[in-house]
mmCIF file of C-alpha atoms in Angstrom:
data_model
loop_
_atom_site.group_PDB
_atom_site.id
_atom_site.type_symbol
_atom_site.label_atom_id
_atom_site.label_comp_id
_atom_site.label_asym_id
_atom_site.label_seq_id
_atom_site.Cartn_x
_atom_site.Cartn_y
_atom_site.Cartn_z
ATOM 1 C CA MET A 35 -66.099 -19.540 19.703
ATOM 2 C CA LEU A 36 -64.977 -20.487 23.133
ATOM 3 C CA PRO A 37 -61.573 -21.870 22.033
ATOM 4 C CA GLN A 38 -60.715 -18.527 20.378
ATOM 5 C CA VAL A 39 -61.408 -16.526 23.573
ATOM 6 C CA ALA A 40 -59.383 -18.992 25.619
ATOM 7 C CA SER A 41 -56.420 -18.780 23.219
ATOM 8 C CA ARG A 42 -56.560 -14.959 23.269
ATOM 9 C CA SER A 43 -56.642 -14.959 27.068
ATOM 10 C CA TRP A 44 -53.662 -17.315 27.130
ATOM 11 C CA TYR A 45 -51.834 -15.092 24.632
ATOM 12 C CA HIS A 46 -52.508 -11.883 26.606
ATOM 13 C CA SER A 47 -51.128 -13.451 29.766
ATOM 14 C CA TYR A 48 -47.604 -12.954 28.327
ATOM 15 C CA ASP A 49 -48.030 -9.165 27.910
ATOM 16 C CA ALA A 50 -45.074 -7.458 29.632
ATOM 17 C CA PHE A 51 -46.346 -3.956 28.810
ATOM 18 C CA ARG A 52 -49.761 -3.916 30.425
ATOM 19 C CA SER A 53 -51.778 -0.723 30.242
ATOM 20 C CA VAL A 54 -53.999 0.847 32.828
ATOM 21 C CA PRO A 55 -57.629 1.164 31.732
ATOM 22 C CA LYS A 56 -58.815 4.700 30.901
ATOM 23 C CA ASP A 57 -61.223 4.812 33.795
ATOM 24 C CA LEU A 58 -58.338 4.163 36.236
ATOM 25 C CA SER A 59 -55.951 6.776 34.803
ATOM 26 C CA GLU A 60 -56.101 10.519 35.213
ATOM 27 C CA ALA A 61 -54.566 13.201 32.960
ATOM 28 C CA SER A 62 -52.684 16.012 34.679
ATOM 29 C CA THR A 63 -51.226 19.346 33.623
ATOM 30 C CA SER A 64 -47.704 18.383 34.649
ATOM 31 C CA GLY A 65 -47.922 15.119 32.642
ATOM 32 C CA ALA A 66 -49.146 17.012 29.571
ATOM 33 C CA SER A 67 -46.316 19.565 29.979
ATOM 34 C CA MET A 68 -43.695 16.826 30.214
ATOM 35 C CA THR A 69 -45.148 15.049 27.174
ATOM 36 C CA LEU A 70 -45.175 18.244 25.076
ATOM 37 C CA LEU A 71 -41.617 19.109 26.178
ATOM 38 C CA ALA A 72 -40.393 15.625 25.220
ATOM 39 C CA MET A 73 -42.147 15.819 21.826
ATOM 40 C CA VAL A 74 -40.691 19.268 21.046
ATOM 41 C CA THR A 75 -37.206 18.105 22.087
ATOM 42 C CA CYS A 76 -37.459 15.039 19.835
ATOM 43 C CA ILE A 77 -38.683 17.117 16.871
ATOM 44 C CA VAL A 78 -35.920 19.738 17.293
ATOM 45 C CA LEU A 79 -33.280 17.033 17.646
ATOM 46 C CA PHE A 80 -34.584 15.235 14.540
ATOM 47 C CA VAL A 81 -34.597 18.454 12.459
ATOM 48 C CA CYS A 82 -31.080 19.449 13.585
ATOM 49 C CA GLU A 83 -29.632 16.008 12.881
ATOM 50 C CA MET A 84 -31.321 15.850 9.461
ATOM 51 C CA GLN A 85 -29.982 19.303 8.578
ATOM 52 C CA ALA A 86 -26.454 18.326 9.665
ATOM 53 C CA PHE A 87 -26.705 15.133 7.622
ATOM 54 C CA LEU A 88 -27.881 16.908 4.467
ATOM 55 C CA THR A 89 -25.448 19.837 4.737
ATOM 56 C CA CYS A 90 -22.081 19.367 3.038
ATOM 57 C CA LYS A 91 -19.122 21.100 4.664
ATOM 58 C CA LEU A 92 -15.846 21.520 2.810
ATOM 59 C CA SER A 93 -12.779 22.287 4.839
ATOM 60 C CA THR A 94 -9.160 22.592 3.796
ATOM 61 C CA ARG A 95 -6.342 22.647 6.273
ATOM 62 C CA ILE A 96 -2.633 22.907 5.582
ATOM 63 C CA VAL A 97 -0.217 22.326 8.411
ATOM 64 C CA ILE A 98 3.372 23.439 7.978
ATOM 65 C CA ASP A 99 5.984 21.184 9.523
ATOM 66 C CA SER A 100 8.068 23.013 12.090
ATOM 67 C CA ASN A 101 11.163 20.983 11.178
ATOM 68 C CA GLN A 102 13.493 23.302 9.244
ATOM 69 C CA ASP A 103 16.079 20.687 8.200
ATOM 70 C CA GLU A 104 16.601 20.323 4.469
ATOM 71 C CA THR A 105 16.968 16.567 4.632
ATOM 72 C CA LEU A 106 15.131 13.876 6.500
ATOM 73 C CA LYS A 107 16.877 10.575 7.132
ATOM 74 C CA ILE A 108 14.651 7.552 6.564
ATOM 75 C CA ASN A 109 16.002 4.054 7.105
ATOM 76 C CA PHE A 110 14.149 1.211 5.410
ATOM 77 C CA ASP A 111 15.051 -2.383 4.708
ATOM 78 C CA VAL A 112 13.240 -4.137 1.859
ATOM 79 C CA THR A 113 14.252 -7.599 0.674
ATOM 80 C CA MET A 114 13.243 -8.626 -2.837
ATOM 81 C CA ILE A 115 14.619 -12.004 -3.780
ATOM 82 C CA ASP A 116 14.874 -12.806 -7.512
ATOM 83 C CA MET A 117 14.687 -9.149 -8.535
ATOM 84 C CA ASN A 118 17.615 -7.273 -9.970
ATOM 85 C CA CYS A 119 18.570 -4.093 -8.101
ATOM 86 C CA ASP A 120 18.280 -2.113 -11.345
ATOM 87 C CA PHE A 121 14.530 -2.712 -11.407
ATOM 88 C CA VAL A 122 13.891 -1.626 -7.811
ATOM 89 C CA THR A 123 13.076 2.051 -7.320
ATOM 90 C CA VAL A 124 11.793 4.232 -4.509
ATOM 91 C CA GLY A 125 9.022 6.725 -5.201
ATOM 92 C CA VAL A 126 8.583 9.727 -2.907
ATOM 93 C CA TRP A 127 6.055 12.477 -3.613
ATOM 94 C CA ASP A 128 5.478 15.806 -1.919
ATOM 95 C CA ALA A 129 2.643 16.343 0.558
ATOM 96 C CA PHE A 130 0.200 17.283 -2.203
ATOM 97 C CA GLY A 131 1.056 14.219 -4.300
ATOM 98 C CA THR A 132 1.933 16.251 -7.387
ATOM 99 C CA ASP A 133 5.749 16.416 -7.510
ATOM 100 C CA ARG A 134 7.991 13.377 -7.319
ATOM 101 C CA MET A 135 11.176 13.814 -5.331
ATOM 102 C CA ASN A 136 14.469 12.371 -6.556
ATOM 103 C CA VAL A 137 15.731 10.173 -3.742
ATOM 104 C CA THR A 138 17.521 7.454 -5.718
ATOM 105 C CA ARG A 139 20.843 9.248 -5.338
ATOM 106 C CA ASN A 140 21.007 8.435 -1.640
ATOM 107 C CA VAL A 141 19.531 4.911 -1.676
ATOM 108 C CA MET A 142 21.942 2.068 -0.924
ATOM 109 C CA LYS A 143 21.202 -1.211 -2.725
ATOM 110 C CA GLN A 144 22.732 -4.462 -1.469
ATOM 111 C CA ARG A 145 22.738 -7.626 -3.577
ATOM 112 C CA ILE A 146 21.634 -10.835 -1.860
ATOM 113 C CA ASP A 147 21.553 -14.457 -2.927
ATOM 114 C CA HIS A 148 18.553 -16.805 -2.942
ATOM 115 C CA LYS A 149 19.034 -17.548 0.746
ATOM 116 C CA GLY A 150 18.907 -13.863 1.685
ATOM 117 C CA GLU A 151 22.635 -13.662 2.453
ATOM 118 C CA ARG A 152 24.467 -10.501 1.408
ATOM 119 C CA THR A 153 26.787 -10.808 -1.568
ATOM 120 C CA GLY A 154 29.168 -8.107 -2.670
ATOM 121 C CA HIS A 155 29.139 -4.534 -1.459
ATOM 122 C CA ALA A 156 26.298 -2.024 -1.165
ATOM 123 C CA TYR A 157 26.801 0.856 -3.581
ATOM 124 C CA THR A 158 25.033 4.194 -3.983
ATOM 125 C CA GLU A 159 23.981 5.401 -7.433
ATOM 126 C CA ASP A 160 26.974 7.778 -7.511
ATOM 127 C CA GLU A 161 29.389 4.975 -6.681
ATOM 128 C CA VAL A 162 27.868 2.745 -9.366
ATOM 129 C CA ALA A 163 28.194 5.521 -11.955
ATOM 130 C CA GLU A 164 31.800 6.086 -10.933
ATOM 131 C CA LEU A 165 32.563 2.382 -11.228
ATOM 132 C CA GLU A 166 30.912 2.174 -14.648
ATOM 133 C CA PHE A 167 32.809 5.134 -16.063
ATOM 134 C CA SER A 168 36.125 4.401 -14.400
ATOM 135 C CA ASP A 169 39.037 3.767 -16.712
ATOM 136 C CA ALA A 170 39.378 0.017 -16.998
ATOM 137 C CA SER A 171 42.721 -0.781 -18.523
ATOM 138 C CA PHE A 172 42.254 -3.631 -20.974
ATOM 139 C CA THR A 173 44.887 -4.977 -23.266
ATOM 140 C CA SER A 174 44.239 -4.860 -26.985
ATOM 141 C CA GLU A 175 43.700 -8.639 -26.990
ATOM 142 C CA GLU A 176 41.050 -8.369 -24.238
ATOM 143 C CA LEU A 177 39.290 -5.544 -26.083
ATOM 144 C CA ALA A 178 39.304 -7.593 -29.286
ATOM 145 C CA GLU A 179 37.799 -10.545 -27.400
ATOM 146 C CA LEU A 180 35.109 -8.326 -25.865
ATOM 147 C CA ASP A 181 34.286 -6.773 -29.230
ATOM 148 C CA SER A 182 34.092 -10.178 -30.890
ATOM 149 C CA ASP A 183 31.449 -11.263 -28.381
ATOM 150 C CA TRP A 184 29.291 -8.308 -29.428
ATOM 151 C CA GLY A 185 29.942 -8.794 -33.137
ATOM 152 C CA SER A 186 28.432 -12.262 -33.312
ATOM 153 C CA SER A 187 26.016 -14.079 -31.067
ATOM 154 C CA SER A 188 27.205 -17.422 -32.312
ATOM 155 C CA ASP A 189 30.538 -18.612 -30.956
ATOM 156 C CA HIS A 190 30.018 -22.336 -31.433
ATOM 157 C CA PHE A 191 33.074 -22.435 -33.696
ATOM 158 C CA LYS A 192 35.391 -21.438 -30.814
ATOM 159 C CA HIS A 193 34.632 -24.339 -28.458
ATOM 160 C CA ASP A 194 34.773 -28.102 -28.757
ATOM 161 C CA ASN A 195 32.174 -29.011 -26.120
ATOM 162 C CA PHE A 196 29.236 -27.511 -24.239
ATOM 163 C CA GLN A 197 31.033 -27.349 -20.891
ATOM 164 C CA GLY A 198 33.731 -25.220 -22.521
ATOM 165 C CA VAL A 199 31.067 -22.721 -23.612
ATOM 166 C CA VAL A 200 29.549 -22.573 -20.125
ATOM 167 C CA ASP A 201 32.960 -22.128 -18.496
ATOM 168 C CA ALA A 202 34.042 -19.405 -20.937
ATOM 169 C CA HIS A 203 31.127 -17.037 -20.283
ATOM 170 C CA ASP A 204 29.388 -15.557 -17.256
ATOM 171 C CA PHE A 205 25.970 -16.026 -18.871
ATOM 172 C CA THR A 206 25.153 -18.674 -21.442
ATOM 173 C CA MET A 207 22.068 -18.508 -23.653
ATOM 174 C CA VAL A 208 21.252 -21.631 -25.649
ATOM 175 C CA ASN A 209 19.247 -21.414 -28.861
ATOM 176 C CA PHE A 210 18.069 -24.822 -29.997
ATOM 177 C CA TYR A 211 17.097 -23.505 -33.449
ATOM 178 C CA ALA A 212 13.570 -24.800 -32.992
ATOM 179 C CA ASP A 213 10.956 -23.815 -35.557
#
């Protein structure tokens, strides 16, 4: 029994929050008032915070931009290597996210090579449409050659060697007739 009392005494020696025995303490009216005030304050604070936590407030606010200009100039520079310019689009929606704005008319696209160097000229959509529909004056022989390329996908009767095929066309697709 003695070792247990000694271990408890040793354990209690580390108590940092010692209490005064009841016979040495005295209750006062001011101490009771302060205690009750602190308890009421804590209860009111707890109830108010719980009510604010459980209450759901919905608020909607719309702010109108004071800028009256019809257009807004936005400069952006995006580099996408190995992607054709035809497949790159820009999506712009209104502030509510419901209506998509048409901004492709004013977007300039610049072709680049695999090193990121600019090749060719940057054209707008209007300039590209104008170039596509412009009157290209071809001779009847050139038109016949162009039409013959579309009429048959096999032109292996026109060339004697593979290098001749590659040199004759901008793009060369090879079908090895594999089954």
